[in-house]
mmCIF file of C-alpha atoms and ligand atoms in Angstrom:
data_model
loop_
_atom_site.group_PDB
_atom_site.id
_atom_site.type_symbol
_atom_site.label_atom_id
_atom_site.label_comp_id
_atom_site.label_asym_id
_atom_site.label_seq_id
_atom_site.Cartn_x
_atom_site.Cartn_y
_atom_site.Cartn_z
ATOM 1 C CA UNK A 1 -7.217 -10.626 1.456
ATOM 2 C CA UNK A 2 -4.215 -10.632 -0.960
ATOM 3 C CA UNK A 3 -1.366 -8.612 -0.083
ATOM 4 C CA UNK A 4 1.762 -8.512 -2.654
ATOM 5 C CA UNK A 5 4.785 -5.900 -1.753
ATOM 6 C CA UNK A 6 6.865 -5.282 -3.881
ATOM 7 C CA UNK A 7 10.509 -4.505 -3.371
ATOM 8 C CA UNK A 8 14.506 -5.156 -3.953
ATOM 9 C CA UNK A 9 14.052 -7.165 -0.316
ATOM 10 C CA UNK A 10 11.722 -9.980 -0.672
ATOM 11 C CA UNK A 11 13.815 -11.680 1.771
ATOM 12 C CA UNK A 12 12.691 -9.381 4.814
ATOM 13 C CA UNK A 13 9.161 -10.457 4.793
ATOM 14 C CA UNK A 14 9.649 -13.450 5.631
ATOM 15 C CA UNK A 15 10.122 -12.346 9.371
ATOM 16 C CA UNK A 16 6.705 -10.749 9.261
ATOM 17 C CA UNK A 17 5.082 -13.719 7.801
ATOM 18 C CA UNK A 18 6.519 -15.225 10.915
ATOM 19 C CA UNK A 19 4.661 -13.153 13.546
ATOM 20 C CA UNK A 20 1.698 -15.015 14.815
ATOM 21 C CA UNK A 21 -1.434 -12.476 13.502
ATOM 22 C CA UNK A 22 0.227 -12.795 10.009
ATOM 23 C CA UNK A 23 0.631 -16.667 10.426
ATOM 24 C CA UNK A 24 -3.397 -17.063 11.970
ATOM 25 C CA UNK A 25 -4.390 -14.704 9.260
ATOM 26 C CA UNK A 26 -2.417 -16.950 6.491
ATOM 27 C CA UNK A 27 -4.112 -20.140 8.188
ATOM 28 C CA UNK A 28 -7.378 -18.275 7.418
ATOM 29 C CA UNK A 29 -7.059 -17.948 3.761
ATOM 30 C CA UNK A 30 -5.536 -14.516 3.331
ATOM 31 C CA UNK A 31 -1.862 -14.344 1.973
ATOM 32 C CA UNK A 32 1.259 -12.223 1.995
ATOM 33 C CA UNK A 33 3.584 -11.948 -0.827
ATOM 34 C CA UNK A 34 6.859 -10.648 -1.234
ATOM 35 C CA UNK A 35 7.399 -10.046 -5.137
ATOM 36 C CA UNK A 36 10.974 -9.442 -6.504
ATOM 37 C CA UNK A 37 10.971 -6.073 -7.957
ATOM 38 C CA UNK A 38 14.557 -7.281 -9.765
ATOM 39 C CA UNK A 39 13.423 -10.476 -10.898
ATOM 40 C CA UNK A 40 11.523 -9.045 -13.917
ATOM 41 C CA UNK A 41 13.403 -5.590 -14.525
ATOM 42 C CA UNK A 42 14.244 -5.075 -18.705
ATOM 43 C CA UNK A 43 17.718 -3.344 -17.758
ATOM 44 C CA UNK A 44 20.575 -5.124 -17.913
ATOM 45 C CA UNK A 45 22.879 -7.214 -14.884
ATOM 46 C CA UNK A 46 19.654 -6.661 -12.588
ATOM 47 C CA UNK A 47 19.656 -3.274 -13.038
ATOM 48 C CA UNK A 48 16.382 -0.755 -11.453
ATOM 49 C CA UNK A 49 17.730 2.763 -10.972
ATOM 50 C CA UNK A 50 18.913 5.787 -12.870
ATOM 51 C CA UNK A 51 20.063 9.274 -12.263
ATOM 52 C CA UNK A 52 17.705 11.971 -11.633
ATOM 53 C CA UNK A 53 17.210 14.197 -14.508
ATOM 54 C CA UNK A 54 17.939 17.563 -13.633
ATOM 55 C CA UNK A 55 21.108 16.621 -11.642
ATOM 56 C CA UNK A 56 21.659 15.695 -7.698
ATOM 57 C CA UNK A 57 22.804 13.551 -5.561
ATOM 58 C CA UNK A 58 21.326 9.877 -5.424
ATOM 59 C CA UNK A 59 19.549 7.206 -7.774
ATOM 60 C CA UNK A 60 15.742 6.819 -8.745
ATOM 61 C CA UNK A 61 14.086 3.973 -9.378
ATOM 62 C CA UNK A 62 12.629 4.036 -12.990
ATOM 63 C CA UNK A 63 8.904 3.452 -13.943
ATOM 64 C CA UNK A 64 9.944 1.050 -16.729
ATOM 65 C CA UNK A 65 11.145 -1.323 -13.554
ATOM 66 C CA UNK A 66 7.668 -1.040 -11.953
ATOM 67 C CA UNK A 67 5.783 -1.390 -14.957
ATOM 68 C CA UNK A 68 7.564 -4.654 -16.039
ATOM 69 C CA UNK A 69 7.774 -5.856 -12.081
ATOM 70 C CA UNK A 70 3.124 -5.331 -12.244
ATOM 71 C CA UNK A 71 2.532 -6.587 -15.659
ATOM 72 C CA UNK A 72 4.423 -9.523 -14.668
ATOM 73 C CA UNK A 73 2.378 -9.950 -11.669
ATOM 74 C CA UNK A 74 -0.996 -9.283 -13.012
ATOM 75 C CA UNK A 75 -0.765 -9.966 -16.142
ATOM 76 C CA UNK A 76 -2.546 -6.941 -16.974
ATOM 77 C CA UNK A 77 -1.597 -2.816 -18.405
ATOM 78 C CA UNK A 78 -0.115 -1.566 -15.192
ATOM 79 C CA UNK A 79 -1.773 1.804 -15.702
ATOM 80 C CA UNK A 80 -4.967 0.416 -15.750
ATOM 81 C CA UNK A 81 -4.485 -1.278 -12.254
ATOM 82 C CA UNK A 82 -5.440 1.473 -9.706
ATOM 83 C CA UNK A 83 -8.778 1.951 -11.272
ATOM 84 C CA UNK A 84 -9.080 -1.926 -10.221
ATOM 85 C CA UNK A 85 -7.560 -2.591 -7.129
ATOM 86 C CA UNK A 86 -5.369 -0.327 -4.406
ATOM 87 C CA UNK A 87 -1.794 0.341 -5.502
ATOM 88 C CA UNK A 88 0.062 2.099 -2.353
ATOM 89 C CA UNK A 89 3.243 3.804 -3.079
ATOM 90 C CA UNK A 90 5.391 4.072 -0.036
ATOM 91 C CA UNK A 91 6.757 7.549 0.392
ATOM 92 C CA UNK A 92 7.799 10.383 2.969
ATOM 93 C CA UNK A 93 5.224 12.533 1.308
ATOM 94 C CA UNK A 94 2.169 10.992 1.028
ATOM 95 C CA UNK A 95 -0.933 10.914 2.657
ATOM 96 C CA UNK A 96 -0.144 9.918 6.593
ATOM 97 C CA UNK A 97 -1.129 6.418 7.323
ATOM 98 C CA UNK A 98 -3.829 5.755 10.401
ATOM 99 C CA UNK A 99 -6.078 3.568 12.102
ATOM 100 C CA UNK A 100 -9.076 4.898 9.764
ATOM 101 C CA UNK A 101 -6.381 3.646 6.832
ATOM 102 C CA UNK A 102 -5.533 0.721 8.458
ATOM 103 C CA UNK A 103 -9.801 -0.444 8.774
ATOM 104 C CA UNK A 104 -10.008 1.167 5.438
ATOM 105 C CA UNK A 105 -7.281 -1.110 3.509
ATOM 106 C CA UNK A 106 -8.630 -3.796 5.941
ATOM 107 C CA UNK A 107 -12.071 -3.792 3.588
ATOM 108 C CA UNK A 108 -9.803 -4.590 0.409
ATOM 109 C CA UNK A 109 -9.779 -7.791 -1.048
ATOM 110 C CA UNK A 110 -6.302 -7.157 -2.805
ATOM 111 C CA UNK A 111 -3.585 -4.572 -1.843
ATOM 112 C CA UNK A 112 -0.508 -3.887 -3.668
ATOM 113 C CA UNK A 113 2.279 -1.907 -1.752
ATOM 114 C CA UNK A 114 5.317 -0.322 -3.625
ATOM 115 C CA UNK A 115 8.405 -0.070 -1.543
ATOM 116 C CA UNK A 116 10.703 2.542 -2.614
ATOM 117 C CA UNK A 117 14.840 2.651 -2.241
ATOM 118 C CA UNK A 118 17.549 5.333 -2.875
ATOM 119 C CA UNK A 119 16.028 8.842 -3.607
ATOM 120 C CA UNK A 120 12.668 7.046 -4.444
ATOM 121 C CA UNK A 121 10.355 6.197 -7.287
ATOM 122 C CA UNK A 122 10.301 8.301 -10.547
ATOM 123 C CA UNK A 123 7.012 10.298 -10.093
ATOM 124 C CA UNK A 124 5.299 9.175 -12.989
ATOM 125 C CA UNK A 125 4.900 5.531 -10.692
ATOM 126 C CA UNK A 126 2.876 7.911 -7.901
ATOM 127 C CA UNK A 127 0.774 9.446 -11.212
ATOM 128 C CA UNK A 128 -0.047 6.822 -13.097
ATOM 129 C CA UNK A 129 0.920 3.599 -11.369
ATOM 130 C CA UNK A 130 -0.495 4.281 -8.188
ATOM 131 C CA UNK A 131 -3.631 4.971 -6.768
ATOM 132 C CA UNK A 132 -2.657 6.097 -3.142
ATOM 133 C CA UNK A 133 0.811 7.095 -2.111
ATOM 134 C CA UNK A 134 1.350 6.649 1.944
ATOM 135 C CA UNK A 135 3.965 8.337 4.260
ATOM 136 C CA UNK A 136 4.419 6.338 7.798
ATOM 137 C CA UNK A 137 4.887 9.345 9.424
ATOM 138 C CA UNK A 138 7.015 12.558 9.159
ATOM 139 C CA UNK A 139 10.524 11.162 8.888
ATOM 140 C CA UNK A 140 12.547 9.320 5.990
ATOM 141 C CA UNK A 141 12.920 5.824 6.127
ATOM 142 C CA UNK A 142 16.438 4.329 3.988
ATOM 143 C CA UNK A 143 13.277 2.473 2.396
ATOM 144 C CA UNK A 144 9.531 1.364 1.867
ATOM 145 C CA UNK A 145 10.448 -2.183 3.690
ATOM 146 C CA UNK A 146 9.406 -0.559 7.269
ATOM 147 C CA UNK A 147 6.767 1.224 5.917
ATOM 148 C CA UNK A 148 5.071 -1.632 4.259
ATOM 149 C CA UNK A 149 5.363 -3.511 7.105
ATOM 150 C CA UNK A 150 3.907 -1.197 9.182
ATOM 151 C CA UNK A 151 1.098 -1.150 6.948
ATOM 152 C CA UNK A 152 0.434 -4.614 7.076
ATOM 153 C CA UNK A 153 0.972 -5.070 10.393
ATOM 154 C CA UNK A 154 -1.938 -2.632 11.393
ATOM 155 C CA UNK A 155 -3.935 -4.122 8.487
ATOM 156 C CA UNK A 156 -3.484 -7.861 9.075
ATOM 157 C CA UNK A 157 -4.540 -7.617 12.470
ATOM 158 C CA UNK A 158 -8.016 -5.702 11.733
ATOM 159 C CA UNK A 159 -8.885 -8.951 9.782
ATOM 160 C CA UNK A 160 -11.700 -11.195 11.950
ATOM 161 C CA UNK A 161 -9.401 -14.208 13.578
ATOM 162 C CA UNK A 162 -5.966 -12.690 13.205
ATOM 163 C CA UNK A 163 -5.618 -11.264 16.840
ATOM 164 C CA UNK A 164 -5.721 -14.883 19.542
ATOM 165 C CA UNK A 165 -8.322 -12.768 21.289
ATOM 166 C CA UNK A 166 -10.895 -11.080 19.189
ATOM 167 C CA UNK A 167 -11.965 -8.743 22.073
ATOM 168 C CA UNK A 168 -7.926 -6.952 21.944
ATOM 169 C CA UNK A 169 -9.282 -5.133 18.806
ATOM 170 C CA UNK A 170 -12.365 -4.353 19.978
ATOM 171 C CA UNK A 171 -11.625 -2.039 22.614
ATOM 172 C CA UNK A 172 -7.711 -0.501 21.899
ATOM 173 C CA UNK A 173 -6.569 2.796 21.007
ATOM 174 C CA UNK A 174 -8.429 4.483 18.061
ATOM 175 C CA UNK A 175 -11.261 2.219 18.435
ATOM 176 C CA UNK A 176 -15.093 3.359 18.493
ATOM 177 C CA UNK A 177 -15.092 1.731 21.659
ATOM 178 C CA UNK A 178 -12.938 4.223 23.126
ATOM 179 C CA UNK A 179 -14.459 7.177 20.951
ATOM 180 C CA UNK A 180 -11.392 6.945 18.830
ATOM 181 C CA UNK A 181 -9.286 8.002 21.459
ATOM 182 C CA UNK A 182 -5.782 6.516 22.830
ATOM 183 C CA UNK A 183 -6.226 3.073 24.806
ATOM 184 C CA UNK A 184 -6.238 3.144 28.951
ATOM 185 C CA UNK A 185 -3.183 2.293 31.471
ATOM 186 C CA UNK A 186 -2.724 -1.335 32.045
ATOM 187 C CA UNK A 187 -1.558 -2.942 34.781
ATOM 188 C CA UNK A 188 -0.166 -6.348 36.214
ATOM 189 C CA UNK A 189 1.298 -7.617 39.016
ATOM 190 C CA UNK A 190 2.953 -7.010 41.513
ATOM 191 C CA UNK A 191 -0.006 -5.049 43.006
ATOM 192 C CA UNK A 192 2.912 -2.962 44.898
ATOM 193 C CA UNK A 193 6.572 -2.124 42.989
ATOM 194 C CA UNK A 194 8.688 0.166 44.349
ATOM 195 C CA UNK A 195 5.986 1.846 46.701
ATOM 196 C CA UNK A 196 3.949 2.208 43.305
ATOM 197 C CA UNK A 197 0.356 0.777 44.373
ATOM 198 C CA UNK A 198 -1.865 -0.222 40.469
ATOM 199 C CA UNK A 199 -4.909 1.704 41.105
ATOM 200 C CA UNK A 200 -7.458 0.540 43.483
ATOM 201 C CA UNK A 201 -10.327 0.760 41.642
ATOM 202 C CA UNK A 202 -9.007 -2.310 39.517
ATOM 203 C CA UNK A 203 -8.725 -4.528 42.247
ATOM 204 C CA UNK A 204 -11.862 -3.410 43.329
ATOM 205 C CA UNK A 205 -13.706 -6.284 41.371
ATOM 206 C CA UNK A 206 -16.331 -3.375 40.147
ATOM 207 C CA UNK A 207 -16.503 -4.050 36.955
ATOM 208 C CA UNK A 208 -18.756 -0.807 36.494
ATOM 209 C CA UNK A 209 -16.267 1.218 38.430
ATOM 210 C CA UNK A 210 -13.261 -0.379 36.513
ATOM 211 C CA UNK A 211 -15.110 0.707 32.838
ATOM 212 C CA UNK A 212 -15.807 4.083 33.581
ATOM 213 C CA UNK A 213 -12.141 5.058 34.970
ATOM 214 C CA UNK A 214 -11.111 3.536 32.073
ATOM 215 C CA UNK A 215 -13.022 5.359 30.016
ATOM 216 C CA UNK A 216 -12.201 8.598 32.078
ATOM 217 C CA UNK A 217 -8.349 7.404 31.678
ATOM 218 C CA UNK A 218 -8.300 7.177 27.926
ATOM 219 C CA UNK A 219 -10.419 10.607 27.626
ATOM 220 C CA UNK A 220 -7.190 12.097 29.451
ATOM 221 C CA UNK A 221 -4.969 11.223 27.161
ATOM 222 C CA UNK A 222 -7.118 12.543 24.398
ATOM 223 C CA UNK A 223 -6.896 15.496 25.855
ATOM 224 C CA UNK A 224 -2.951 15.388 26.619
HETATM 225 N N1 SAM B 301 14.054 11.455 -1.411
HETATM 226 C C1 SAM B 301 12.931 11.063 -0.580
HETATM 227 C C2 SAM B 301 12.404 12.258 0.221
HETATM 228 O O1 SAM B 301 13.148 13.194 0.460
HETATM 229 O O2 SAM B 301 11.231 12.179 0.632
HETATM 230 C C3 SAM B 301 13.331 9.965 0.400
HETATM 231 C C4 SAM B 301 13.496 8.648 -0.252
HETATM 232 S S1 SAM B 301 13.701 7.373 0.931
HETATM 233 C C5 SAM B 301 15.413 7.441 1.247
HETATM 234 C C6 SAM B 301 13.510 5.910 -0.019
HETATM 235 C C7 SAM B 301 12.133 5.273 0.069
HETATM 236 O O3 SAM B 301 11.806 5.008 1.423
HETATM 237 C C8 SAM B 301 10.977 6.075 -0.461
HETATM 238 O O4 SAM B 301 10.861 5.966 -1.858
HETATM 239 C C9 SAM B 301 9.789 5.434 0.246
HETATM 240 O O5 SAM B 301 9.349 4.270 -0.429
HETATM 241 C C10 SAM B 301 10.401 5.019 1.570
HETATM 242 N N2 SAM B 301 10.077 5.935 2.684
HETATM 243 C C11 SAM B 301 10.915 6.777 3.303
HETATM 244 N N3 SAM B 301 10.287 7.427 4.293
HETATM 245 C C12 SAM B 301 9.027 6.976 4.320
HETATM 246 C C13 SAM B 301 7.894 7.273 5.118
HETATM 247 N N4 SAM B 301 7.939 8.149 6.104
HETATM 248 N N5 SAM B 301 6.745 6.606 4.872
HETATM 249 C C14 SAM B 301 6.673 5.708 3.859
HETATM 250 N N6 SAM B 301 7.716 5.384 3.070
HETATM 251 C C15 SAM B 301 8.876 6.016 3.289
#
């Protein structure tokens, strides 16, 4: 898989390309690129943003920026790019991302993920530019940055050889394993903290016993 971000903070991703399921899943062919959405803007002194018609407070960043920052990229017509390949707009508004995303985006063999800044992209980048636009969750971010990374954190690690252990994706939260439900309690030592015994049943050695209360356990918090 091919993942390109772009955004005014190339720089950032360099810490994520840092964390060890991004670095296995490099070592395994797939890459993660941060692409300068300044270096190729046709405005002047570096220039990306404009006022909003209509008035208000705050700057948006123009399509003509995106546009230039894709076709330099791919080499292509940017408008003809989300009938070829996922372009993800970053935004408060858009679809919420999950795990069924995350396995979803996982199948891609390219991703491109727009990170917005200031009061966000001109809308005409979600219409025509775009073929998904994503919202983390229901909060605004100052920018796309954590959102991307977000995104490929949960995606990277879906990829076969990412995770040190392959059996850590198997059975966590959301998986089929655990119906799509939220993951069990864990425990480590000490057996005893604070007059808090771990349960018995997982020092039991049952391994029976052990799978069905943790089945039971994450069925609970389904139900929380
Ligand atoms: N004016 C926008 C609004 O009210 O929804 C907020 C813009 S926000 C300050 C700047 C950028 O951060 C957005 O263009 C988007 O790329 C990103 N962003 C903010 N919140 C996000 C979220 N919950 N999920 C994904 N991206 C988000």
């Amino acid at each position: 898989m091919r993942i390109d971000v772009f955004t005014l903070f190339p720089e950032w991703f360099a810490w994520v390309r840092e964390q060890r399921h991004v670095r296995n899943a490099e070592e395994l062919g797939h890459e993660l690129r941060a692409v300068d959405l300044r270096a190729t803007t046709p405005l002047p002194a570096g220039k990306v943003d404009d006022t909003p018609y209509g008035g208000g407070a705050g700057m948006v960043i123009r399509v003509d920026v995106v546009e230039a920052a894709l076709r330099a990229r791919y080499g292509t017509d940017p408008v003809e790019l989300p009938a070829e390949r996922r372009v993800i707009a970053l935004s408060a508004a858009g679809r919420r991302f999950d795990d069924a995303l995350a396995a979803e985006l996982a199948g891609e063999a390219e991703l491109t993920l727009l990170c917005g800044r200031y009061e966000g992209f001109d809308e005409r980048v979600h219409e025509h530019l775009a073929s998904d636009v994503v919202s983390i969750g229901p909060y605004v971010l100052s920018g796309g940055e954590l959102a991307a990374m977000v995104v490929c954190d949960a995606v990277l690690r879906k990829l076969p050889g990412a995770l040190g252990h392959a059996e850590s994706a198997l059975e966590e939260s959301f998986s089929p394993a655990l119906e799509g439900g939220p993951e069990y309690p864990h425990f480590t030592r000490p057996a005893r903290w604070r007059g808090h015994e771990v349960p018995e049943v997982l020092v039991s050695g049952d391994h029976a016993r052990i799978r069905g209360w943790r089945r039971e356990r994450s069925r609970e918090r389904r139900a929380d």
